[in-house]
Tab-separated table of C-alpha atoms in Angstrom:
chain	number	residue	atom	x	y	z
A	1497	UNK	CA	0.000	0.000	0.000
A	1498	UNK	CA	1.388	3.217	-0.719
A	1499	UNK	CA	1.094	5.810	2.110
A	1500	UNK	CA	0.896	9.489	1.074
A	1501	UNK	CA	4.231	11.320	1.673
A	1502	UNK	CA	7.486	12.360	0.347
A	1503	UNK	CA	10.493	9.976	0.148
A	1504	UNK	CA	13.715	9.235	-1.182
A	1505	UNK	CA	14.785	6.219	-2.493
A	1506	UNK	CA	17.357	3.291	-1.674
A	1507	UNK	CA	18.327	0.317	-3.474
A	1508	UNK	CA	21.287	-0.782	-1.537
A	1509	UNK	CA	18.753	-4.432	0.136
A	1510	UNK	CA	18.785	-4.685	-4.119
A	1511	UNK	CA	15.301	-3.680	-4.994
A	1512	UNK	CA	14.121	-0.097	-4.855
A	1513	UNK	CA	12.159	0.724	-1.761
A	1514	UNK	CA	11.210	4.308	-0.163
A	1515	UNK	CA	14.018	6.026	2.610
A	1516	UNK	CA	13.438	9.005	4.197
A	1517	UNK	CA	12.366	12.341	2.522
A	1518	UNK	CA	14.887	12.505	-0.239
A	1519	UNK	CA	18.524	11.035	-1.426
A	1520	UNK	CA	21.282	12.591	-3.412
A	1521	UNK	CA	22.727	11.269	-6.715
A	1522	UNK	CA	26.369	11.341	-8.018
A	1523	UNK	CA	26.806	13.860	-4.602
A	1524	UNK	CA	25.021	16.961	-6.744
A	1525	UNK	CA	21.552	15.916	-7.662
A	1526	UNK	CA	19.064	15.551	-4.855
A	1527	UNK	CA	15.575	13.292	-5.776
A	1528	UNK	CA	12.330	13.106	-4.043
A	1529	UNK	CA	9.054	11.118	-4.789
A	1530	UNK	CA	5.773	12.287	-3.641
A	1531	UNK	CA	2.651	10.257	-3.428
A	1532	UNK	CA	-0.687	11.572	-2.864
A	1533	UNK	CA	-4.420	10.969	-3.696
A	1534	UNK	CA	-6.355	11.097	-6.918
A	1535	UNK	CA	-10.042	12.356	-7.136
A	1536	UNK	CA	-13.084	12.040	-9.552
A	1537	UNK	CA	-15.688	13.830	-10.834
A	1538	UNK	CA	-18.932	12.307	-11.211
A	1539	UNK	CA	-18.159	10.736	-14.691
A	1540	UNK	CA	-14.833	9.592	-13.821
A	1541	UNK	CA	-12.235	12.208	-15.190
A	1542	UNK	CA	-9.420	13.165	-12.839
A	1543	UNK	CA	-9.853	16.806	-11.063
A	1544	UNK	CA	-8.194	18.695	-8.593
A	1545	UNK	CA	-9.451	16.929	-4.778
A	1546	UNK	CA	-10.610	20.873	-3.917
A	1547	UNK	CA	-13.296	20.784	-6.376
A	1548	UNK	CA	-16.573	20.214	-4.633
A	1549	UNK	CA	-18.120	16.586	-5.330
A	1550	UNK	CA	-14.740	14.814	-5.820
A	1551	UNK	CA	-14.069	11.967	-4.507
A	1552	UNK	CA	-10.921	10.274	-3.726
A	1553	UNK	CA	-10.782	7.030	-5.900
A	1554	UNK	CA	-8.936	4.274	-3.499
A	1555	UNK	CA	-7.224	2.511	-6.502
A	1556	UNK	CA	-5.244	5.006	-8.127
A	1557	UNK	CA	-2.196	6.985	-6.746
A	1558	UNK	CA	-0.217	10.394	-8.230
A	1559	UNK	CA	3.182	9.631	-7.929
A	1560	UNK	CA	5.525	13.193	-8.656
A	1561	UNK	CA	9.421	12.333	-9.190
A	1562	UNK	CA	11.234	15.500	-9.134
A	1563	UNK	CA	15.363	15.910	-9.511
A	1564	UNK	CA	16.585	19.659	-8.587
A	1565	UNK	CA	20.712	20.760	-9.265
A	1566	UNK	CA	22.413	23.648	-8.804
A	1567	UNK	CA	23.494	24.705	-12.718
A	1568	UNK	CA	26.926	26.736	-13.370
A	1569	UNK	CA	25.089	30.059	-13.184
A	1570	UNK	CA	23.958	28.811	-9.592
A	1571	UNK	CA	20.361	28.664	-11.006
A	1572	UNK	CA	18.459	25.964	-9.493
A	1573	UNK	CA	16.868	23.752	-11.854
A	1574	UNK	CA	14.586	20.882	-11.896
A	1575	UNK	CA	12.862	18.278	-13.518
A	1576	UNK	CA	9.954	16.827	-12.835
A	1577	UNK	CA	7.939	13.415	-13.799
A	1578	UNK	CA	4.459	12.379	-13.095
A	1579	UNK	CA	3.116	9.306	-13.313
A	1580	UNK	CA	-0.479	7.650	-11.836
A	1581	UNK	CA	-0.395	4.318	-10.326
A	1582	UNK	CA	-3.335	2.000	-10.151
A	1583	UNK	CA	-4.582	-1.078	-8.487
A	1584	UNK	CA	-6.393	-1.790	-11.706
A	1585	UNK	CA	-6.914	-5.924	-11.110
A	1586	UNK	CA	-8.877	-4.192	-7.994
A	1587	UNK	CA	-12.042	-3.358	-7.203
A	1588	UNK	CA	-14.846	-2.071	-4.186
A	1589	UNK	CA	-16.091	-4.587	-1.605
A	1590	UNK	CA	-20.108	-3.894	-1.737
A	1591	UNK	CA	-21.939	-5.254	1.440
A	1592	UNK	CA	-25.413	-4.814	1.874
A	1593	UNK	CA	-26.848	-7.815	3.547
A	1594	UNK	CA	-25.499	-8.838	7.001
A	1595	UNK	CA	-27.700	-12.123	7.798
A	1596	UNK	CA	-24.076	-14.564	7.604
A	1597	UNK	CA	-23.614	-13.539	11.117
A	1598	UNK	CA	-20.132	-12.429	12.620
A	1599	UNK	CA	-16.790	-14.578	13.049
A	1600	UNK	CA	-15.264	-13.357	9.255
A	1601	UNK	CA	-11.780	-11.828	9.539
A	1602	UNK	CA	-11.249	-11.828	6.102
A	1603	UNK	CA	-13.497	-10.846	3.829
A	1604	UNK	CA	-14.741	-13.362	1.163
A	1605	UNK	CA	-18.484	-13.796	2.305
A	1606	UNK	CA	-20.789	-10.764	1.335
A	1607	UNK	CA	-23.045	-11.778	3.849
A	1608	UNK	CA	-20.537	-11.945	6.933
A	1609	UNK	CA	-18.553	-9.394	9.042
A	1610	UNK	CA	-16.308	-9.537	11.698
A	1611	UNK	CA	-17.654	-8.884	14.908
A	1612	UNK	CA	-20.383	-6.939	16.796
A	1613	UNK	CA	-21.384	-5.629	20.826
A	1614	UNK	CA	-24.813	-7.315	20.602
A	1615	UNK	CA	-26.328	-3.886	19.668
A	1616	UNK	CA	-27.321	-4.836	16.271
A	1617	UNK	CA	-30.252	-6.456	14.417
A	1618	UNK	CA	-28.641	-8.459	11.559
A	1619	UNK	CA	-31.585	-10.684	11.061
A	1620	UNK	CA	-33.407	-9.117	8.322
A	1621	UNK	CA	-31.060	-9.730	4.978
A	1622	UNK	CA	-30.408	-6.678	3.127
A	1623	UNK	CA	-30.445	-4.769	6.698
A	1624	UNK	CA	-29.002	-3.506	9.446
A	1625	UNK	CA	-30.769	-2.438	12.353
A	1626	UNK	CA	-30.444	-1.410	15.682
A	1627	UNK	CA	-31.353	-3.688	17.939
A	1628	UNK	CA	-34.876	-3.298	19.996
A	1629	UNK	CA	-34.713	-2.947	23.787
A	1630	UNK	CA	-37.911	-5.241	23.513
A	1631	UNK	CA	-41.333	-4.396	24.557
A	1632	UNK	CA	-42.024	-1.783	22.174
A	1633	UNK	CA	-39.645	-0.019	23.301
A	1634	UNK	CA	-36.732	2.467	20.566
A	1635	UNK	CA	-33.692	0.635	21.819
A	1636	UNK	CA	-31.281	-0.375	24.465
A	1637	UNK	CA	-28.148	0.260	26.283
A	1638	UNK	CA	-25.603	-2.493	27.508
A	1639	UNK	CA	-23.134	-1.622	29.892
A	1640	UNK	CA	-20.240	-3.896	29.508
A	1641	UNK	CA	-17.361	-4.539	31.842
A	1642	UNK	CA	-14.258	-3.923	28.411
A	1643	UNK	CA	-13.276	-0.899	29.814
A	1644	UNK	CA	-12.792	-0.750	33.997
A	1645	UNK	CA	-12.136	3.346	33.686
A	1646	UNK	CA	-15.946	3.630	32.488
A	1647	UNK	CA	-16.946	2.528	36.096
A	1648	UNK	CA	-16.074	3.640	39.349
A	1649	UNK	CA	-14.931	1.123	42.073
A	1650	UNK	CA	-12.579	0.351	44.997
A	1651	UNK	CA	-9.843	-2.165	43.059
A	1652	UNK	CA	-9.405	-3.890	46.507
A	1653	UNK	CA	-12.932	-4.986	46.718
A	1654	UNK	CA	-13.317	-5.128	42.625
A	1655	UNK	CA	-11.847	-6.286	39.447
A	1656	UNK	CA	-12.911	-5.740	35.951
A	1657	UNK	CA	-11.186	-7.695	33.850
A	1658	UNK	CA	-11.579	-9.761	30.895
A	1659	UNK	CA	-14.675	-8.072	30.000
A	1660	UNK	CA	-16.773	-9.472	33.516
A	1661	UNK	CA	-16.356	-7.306	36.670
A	1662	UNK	CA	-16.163	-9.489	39.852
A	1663	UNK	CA	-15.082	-9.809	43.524
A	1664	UNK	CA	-11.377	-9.856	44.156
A	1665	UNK	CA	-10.384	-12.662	45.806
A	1666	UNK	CA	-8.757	-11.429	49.307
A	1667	UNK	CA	-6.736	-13.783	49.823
A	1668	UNK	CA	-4.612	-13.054	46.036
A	1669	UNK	CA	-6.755	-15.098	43.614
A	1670	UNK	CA	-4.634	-18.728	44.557
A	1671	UNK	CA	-4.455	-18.075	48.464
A	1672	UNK	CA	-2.059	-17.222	50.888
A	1673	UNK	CA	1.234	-19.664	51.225
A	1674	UNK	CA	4.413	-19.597	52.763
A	1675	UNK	CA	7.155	-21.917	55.079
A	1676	UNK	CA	10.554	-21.892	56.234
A	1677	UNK	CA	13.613	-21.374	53.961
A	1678	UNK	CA	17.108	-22.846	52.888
A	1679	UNK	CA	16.282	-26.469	53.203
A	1680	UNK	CA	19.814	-27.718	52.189
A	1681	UNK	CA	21.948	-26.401	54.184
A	1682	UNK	CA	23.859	-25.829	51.148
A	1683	UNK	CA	26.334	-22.394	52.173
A	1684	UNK	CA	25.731	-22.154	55.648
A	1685	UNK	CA	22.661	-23.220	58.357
A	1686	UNK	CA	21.194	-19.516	57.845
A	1687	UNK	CA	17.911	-18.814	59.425
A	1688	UNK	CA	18.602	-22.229	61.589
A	1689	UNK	CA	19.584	-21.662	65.317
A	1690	UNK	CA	21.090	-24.357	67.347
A	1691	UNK	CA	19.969	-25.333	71.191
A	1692	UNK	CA	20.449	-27.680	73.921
A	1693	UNK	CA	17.091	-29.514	74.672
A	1694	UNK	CA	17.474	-31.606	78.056
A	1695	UNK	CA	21.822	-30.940	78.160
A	1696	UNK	CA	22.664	-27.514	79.350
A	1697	UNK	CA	26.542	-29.232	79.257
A	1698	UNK	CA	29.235	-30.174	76.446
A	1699	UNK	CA	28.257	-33.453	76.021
A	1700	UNK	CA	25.383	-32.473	73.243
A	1701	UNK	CA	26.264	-30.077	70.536
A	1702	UNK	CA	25.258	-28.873	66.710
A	1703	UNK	CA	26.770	-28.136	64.108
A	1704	UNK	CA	26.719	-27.731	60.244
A	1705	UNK	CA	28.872	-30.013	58.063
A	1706	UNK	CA	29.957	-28.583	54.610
A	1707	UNK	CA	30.116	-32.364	52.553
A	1708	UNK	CA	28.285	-35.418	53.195
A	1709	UNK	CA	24.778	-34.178	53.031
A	1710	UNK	CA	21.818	-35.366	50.713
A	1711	UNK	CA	23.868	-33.810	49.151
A	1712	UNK	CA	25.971	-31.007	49.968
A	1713	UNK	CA	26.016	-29.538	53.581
A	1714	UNK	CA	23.450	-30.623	55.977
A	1715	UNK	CA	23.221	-29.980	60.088
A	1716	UNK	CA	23.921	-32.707	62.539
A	1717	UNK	CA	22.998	-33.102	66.499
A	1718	UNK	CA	26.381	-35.241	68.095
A	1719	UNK	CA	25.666	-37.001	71.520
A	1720	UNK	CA	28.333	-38.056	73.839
A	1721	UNK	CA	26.846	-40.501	76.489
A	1722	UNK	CA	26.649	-40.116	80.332
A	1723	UNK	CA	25.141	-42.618	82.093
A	1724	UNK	CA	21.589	-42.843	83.189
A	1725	UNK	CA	21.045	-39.847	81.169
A	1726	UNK	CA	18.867	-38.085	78.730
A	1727	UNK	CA	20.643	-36.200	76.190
A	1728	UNK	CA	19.180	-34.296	73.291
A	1729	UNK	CA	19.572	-31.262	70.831
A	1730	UNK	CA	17.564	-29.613	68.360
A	1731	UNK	CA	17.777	-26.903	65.057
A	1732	UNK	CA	14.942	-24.593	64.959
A	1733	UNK	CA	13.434	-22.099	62.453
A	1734	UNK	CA	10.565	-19.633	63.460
A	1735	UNK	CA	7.857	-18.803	60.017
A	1736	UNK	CA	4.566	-17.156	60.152
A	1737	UNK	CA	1.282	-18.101	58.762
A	1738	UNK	CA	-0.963	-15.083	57.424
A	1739	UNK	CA	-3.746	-17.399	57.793
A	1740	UNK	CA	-5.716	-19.379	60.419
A	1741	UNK	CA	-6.333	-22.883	59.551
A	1742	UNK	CA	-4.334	-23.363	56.074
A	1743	UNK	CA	-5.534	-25.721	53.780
A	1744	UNK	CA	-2.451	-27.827	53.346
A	1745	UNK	CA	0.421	-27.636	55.957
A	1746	UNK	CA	3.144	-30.041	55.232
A	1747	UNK	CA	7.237	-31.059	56.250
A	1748	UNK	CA	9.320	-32.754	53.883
A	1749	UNK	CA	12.988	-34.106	55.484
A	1750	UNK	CA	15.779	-36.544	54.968
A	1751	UNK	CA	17.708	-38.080	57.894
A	1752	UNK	CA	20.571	-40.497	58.683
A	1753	UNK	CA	22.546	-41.755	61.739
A	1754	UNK	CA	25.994	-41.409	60.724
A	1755	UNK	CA	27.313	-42.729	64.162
A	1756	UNK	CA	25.924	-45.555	66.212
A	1757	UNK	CA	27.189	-46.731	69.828
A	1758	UNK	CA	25.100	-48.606	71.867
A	1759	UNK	CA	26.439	-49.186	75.099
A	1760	UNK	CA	24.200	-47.444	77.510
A	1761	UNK	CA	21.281	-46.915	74.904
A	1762	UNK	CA	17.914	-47.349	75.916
A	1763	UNK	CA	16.617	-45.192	73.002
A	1764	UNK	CA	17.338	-43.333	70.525
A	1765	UNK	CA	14.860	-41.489	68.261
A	1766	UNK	CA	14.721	-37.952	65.765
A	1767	UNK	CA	11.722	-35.943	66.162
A	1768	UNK	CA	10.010	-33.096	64.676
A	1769	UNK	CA	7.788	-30.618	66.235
A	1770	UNK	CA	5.898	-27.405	65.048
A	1771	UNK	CA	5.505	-25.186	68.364
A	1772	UNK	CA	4.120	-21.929	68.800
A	1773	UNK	CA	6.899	-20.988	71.113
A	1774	UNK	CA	10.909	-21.440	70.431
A	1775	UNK	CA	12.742	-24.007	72.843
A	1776	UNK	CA	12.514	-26.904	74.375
A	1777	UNK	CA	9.534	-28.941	72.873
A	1778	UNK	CA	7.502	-31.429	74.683
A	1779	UNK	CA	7.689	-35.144	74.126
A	1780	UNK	CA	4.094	-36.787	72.652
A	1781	UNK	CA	3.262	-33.246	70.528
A	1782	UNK	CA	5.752	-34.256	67.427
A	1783	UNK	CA	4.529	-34.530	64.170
A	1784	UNK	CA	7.019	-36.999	63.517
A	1785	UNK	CA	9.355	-39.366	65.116
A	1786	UNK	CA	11.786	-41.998	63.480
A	1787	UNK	CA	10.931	-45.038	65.770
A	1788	UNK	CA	13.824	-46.710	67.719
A	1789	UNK	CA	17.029	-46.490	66.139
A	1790	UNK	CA	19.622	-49.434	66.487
A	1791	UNK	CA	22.510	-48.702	63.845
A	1792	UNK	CA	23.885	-46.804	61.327
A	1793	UNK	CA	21.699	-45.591	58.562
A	1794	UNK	CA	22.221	-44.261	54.803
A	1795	UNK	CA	20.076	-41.475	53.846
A	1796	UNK	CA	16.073	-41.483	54.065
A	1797	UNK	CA	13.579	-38.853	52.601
A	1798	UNK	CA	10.427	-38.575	54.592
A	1799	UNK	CA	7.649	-36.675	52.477
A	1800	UNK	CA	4.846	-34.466	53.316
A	1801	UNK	CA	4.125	-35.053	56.926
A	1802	UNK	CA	0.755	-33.387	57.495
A	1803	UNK	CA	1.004	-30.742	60.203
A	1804	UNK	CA	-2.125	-29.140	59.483
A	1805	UNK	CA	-3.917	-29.483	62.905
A	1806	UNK	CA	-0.757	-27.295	64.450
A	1807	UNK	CA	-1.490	-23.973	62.716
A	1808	UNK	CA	-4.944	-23.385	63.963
A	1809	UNK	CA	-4.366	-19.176	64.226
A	1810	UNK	CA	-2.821	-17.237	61.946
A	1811	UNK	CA	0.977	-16.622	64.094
A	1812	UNK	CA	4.412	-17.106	64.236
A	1813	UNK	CA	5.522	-20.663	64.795
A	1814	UNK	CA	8.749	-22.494	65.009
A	1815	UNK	CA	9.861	-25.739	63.582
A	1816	UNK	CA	11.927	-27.838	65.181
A	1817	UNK	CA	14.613	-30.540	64.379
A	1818	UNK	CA	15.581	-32.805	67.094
A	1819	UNK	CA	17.762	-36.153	68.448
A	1820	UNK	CA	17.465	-37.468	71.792
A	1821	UNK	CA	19.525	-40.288	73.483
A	1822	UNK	CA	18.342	-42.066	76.852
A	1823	UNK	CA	20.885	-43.830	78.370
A	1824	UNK	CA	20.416	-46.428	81.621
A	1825	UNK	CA	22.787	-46.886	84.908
A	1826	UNK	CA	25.381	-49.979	85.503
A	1827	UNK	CA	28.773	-50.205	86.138
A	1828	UNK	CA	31.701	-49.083	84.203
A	1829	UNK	CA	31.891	-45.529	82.804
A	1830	UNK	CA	29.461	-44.477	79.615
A	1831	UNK	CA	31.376	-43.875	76.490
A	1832	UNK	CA	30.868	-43.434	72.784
A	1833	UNK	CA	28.933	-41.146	70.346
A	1834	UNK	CA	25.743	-41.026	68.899
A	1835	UNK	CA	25.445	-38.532	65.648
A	1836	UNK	CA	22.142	-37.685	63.516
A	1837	UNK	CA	21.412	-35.367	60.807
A	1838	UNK	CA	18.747	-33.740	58.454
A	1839	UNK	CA	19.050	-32.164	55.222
A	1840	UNK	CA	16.803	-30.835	52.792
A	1841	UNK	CA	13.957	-29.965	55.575
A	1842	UNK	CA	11.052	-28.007	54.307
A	1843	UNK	CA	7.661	-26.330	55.873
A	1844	UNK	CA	5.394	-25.345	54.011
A	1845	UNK	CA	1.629	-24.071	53.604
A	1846	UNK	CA	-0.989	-22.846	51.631
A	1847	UNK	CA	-4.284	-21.628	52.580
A	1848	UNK	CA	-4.887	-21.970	48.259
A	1849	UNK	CA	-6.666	-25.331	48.429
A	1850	UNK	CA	-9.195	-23.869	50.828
A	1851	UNK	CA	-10.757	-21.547	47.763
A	1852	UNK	CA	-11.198	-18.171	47.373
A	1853	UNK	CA	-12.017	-15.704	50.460
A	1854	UNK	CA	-14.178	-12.731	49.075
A	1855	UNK	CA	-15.373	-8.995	50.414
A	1856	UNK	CA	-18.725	-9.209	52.961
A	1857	UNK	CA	-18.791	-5.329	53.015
A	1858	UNK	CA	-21.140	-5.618	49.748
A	1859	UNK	CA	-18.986	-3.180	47.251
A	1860	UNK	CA	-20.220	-1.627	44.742
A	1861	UNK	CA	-19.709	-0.612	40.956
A	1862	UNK	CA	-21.359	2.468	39.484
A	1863	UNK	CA	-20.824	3.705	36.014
A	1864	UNK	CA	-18.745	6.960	35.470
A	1865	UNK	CA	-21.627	8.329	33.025
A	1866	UNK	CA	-25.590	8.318	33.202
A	1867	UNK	CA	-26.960	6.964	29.955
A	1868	UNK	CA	-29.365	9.890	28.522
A	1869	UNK	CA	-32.325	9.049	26.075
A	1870	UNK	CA	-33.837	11.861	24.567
A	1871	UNK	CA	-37.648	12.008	23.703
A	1872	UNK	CA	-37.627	9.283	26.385
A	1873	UNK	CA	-41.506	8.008	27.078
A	1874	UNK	CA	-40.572	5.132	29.854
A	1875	UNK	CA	-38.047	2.435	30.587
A	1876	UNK	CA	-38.925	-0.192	29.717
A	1877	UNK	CA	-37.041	-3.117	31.248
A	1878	UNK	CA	-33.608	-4.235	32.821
A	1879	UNK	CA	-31.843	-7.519	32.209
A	1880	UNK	CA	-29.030	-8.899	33.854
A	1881	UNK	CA	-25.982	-11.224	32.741
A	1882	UNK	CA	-24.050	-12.858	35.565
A	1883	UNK	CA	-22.745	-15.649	37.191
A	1884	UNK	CA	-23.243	-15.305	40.953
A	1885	UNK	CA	-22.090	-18.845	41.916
A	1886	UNK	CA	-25.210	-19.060	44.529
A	1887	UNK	CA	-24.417	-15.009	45.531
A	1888	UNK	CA	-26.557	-11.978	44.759
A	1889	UNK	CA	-25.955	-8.649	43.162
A	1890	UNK	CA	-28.477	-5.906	44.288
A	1891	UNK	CA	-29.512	-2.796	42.306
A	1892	UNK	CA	-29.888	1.105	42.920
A	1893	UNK	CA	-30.938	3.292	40.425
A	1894	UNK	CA	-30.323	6.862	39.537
A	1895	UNK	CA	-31.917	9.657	37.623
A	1896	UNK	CA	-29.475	12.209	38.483
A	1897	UNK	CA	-26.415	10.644	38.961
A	1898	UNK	CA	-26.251	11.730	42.729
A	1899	UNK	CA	-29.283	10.038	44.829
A	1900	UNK	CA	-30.006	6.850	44.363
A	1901	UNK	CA	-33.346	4.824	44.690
A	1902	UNK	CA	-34.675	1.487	45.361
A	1903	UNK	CA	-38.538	0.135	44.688
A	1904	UNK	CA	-40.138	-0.157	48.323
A	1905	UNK	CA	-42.388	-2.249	47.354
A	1906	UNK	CA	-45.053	0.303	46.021
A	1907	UNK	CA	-43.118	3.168	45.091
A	1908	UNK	CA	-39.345	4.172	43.927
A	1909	UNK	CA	-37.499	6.099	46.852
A	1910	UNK	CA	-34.050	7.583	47.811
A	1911	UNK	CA	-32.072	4.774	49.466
A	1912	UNK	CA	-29.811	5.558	52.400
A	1913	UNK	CA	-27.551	2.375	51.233
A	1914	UNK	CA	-27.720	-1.054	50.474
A	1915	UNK	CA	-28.079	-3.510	53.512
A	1916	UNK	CA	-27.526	-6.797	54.305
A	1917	UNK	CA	-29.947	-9.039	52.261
A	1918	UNK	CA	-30.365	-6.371	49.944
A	1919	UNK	CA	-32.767	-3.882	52.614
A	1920	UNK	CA	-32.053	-0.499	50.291
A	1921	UNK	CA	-31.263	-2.349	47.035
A	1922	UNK	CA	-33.059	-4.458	44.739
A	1923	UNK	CA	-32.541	-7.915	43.113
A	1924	UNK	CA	-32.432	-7.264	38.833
A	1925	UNK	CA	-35.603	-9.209	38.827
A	1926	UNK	CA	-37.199	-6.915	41.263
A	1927	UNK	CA	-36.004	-3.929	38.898
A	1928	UNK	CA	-37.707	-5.295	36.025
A	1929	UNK	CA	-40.754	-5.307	37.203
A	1930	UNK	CA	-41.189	-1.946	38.163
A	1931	UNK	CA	-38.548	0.090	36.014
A	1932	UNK	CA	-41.336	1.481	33.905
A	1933	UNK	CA	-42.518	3.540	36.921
A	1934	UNK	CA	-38.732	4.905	37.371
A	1935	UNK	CA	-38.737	8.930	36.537
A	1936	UNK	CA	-38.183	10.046	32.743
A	1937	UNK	CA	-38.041	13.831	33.467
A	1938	UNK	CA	-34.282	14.492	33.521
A	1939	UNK	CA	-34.331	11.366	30.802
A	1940	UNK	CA	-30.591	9.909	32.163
A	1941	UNK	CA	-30.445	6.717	34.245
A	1942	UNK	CA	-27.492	5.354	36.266
């Protein structure tokens, strides 16, 4: 298609093709090519576009090729050429019946378009109507949700999007989630704190080892034995839930006993507990224990222990980590060391499998500009288009785009707001039935 304008011209990509506003030959002559439109007269013949009743004809082009120089007296000539271009293999689309329907992005059917906002009657072939607003009525207004700055709102409370507008869901659209962080240990045992659980001595003590984890670093609890004894350590990390009750709450962990002695041993177990307060934990509230250990182990991945039932308010909470060694009495002195560690130890939860949590302060959506009628006689009905997923939407209506109204019952009156179980406010069906009694004098409706 060739735009109006003046160009220069380039054939350095090997075919000519338009550059800029002009271009210079052998460094003296400078070239431009100007396009513009070609009218008609009534019977055809070419004439200036200023002459009243031309009309631009869409498949013909006046293209002006003009070379100016500067001549040995200084003079500046130039020469001019012009030529008409025409689509001649052309020619006008005519449409005049509509009745195909929409859905044609191309055109090849004479009785299709593209696309239309539900305004118009394209039944009749050969026509095309506005659409009636039904019971006798002149027409209609729809008030679609394609443009959100047509409508006033509070975005926390309301979306429109995707041509709907709807509740925003409070808790983010796929709920809240969250957990506790660097699982692996991997460069260093951040956000992980270390403590004594029944030894205040040296004989329990934790630490993070760089190799040997699951893999990569991972955080061990070593025991040295005392007799008749009960010796235990724990990692802890503190997270918070923004929710109470979270849909899915879950630990994920591996473990291993790298060192084993058993002289002494009565038991020796790992644990984990979710607390609500940091420290020592209590024995029978874990949310997982290994069962009685009685050697050596390699590596073992426990999945998605279920801790739901411990994050009942919405809080800071701790996760802990733990080994414990009981020892019994006899003779001789207690000796040898009892070492377990964890690796790749993950909280987390999600409040998203719960479903969506929606406003209960009954927002509202108004549009920005009354819809005006003139020589309006009555209104003549309302419907509505939603999907309220067992909720309600309730109506107010305005004739002055400042008080609104509700029908009592018997008559329309100024509302002083919409109320729980729509006292105020009316369902659409409600409005239907009575809109032809709404006012007409200022002839706008909101």
């Amino acid at each position: 298609m060739l735009v109006n304008g003046t160009y220069g011209l380039d054939k350095t990509s090997g075919y000519w093709e338009f550059s800029g506003s002009s271009d210079v030959l052998d460094d003296r002559y400078t070239r431009s090519v100007t396009i513009a439109d070609v009218c008609r007269d009534g019977l055809g013949d070419i004439v200036d576009c200023g002459v009243p009743g031309a009309i631009i004809d869409l498949r013909t082009k006046k293209a002006t090729a003009t070379i100016s120089y500067n001549a040995v007296s200084l003079l500046v000539n130039q020469l001019t050429l012009e030529t008409y271009l025409t689509t001649w293999q052309g020619s006008d689309w005519t449409q005049t019946d509509w009745a195909g329907g929409p859905g044609q992005t191309v055109w090849a059917n004479a009785t299709s378009y593209e696309s239309d906002d539900g305004n118009m009657d394209v039944a009749t072939a050969g026509s095309l109507l506005l659409a009636s607003g039904g019971g006798g009525g002149c027409g209609s207004m729809a008030w679609p949700f394609t443009t959100p700055t047509d409508y006033t709102y509070t975005p926390s409370d309301i979306e429109v999007t995707s041509g709907v507008a709807q509740l925003v869901d409070q808790g983010g659209g796929g709920g809240d989630s969250g957990g506790t962080v660097n699982p692996d240990f991997t460069a260093d045992a951040a956000n992980w704190t270390y403590a004594d659980w029944e030894e205040s001595g040296n004989r329990v003590t934790g630490a993070r080892q760089a190799a040997g984890g699951n893999p990569g670093g991972y955080v061990n609890v070593s025991i040295n034995k005392a007799k008749s004894s009960s010796l235990s350590g724990l990692w802890q990390q503190s997270f918070t839930t923004t929710v109470s009750n979270p849909s899915t709450a879950t630990v994920d962990l591996d473990w291993i006993v790298s060192q084993y002695s058993a002289s002494f041993v009565s038991s020796f177990q790992l644990y984990v507990f979710v607390d609500s307060a940091p420290g020592a934990p209590t024995l029978g509230q874990q949310v997982w224990a290994s069962g009685p250990i009685s050697g050596t182990t390699s590596w073992a991945s426990i999945p998605s222990v279920d801790i739901t039932s411990r994050l009942g308010a919405a809080g800071t909470y701790y996760l802990k980590i733990a080994v414990r060694v009981v020892t019994t009495g006899g003779g001789g002195a207690a000796s040898g060391t009892n070492i377990a560690g964890f690796d790749n130890v993950q909280l987390s939860w999600s409040d998203g499998g719960g479903g969506p949590s929606y406003p209960t302060n009954r927002p509202s959506i108004t549009p920005t500009v009354s819809f005006t009628v003139s020589d309006l006689d009555n209104w003549s009905s309302l419907t509505e288009v939603a999907t309220k997923n067992g909720g309600e939407i309730y109506y107010q209506l305005s004739d002055d785009g400042s008080g609104w109204s509700y029908w009592t019952g018997s008559n329309w009156q100024l509302s002083a707001g919409c109320g729980a179980g729509g006292v105020g406010c009316n369902t659409a069906s409600e409005i239907n039935a009575n809109i032809t009694q709404f006012p007409t004098s200022s002839q706008e409706i909101l």
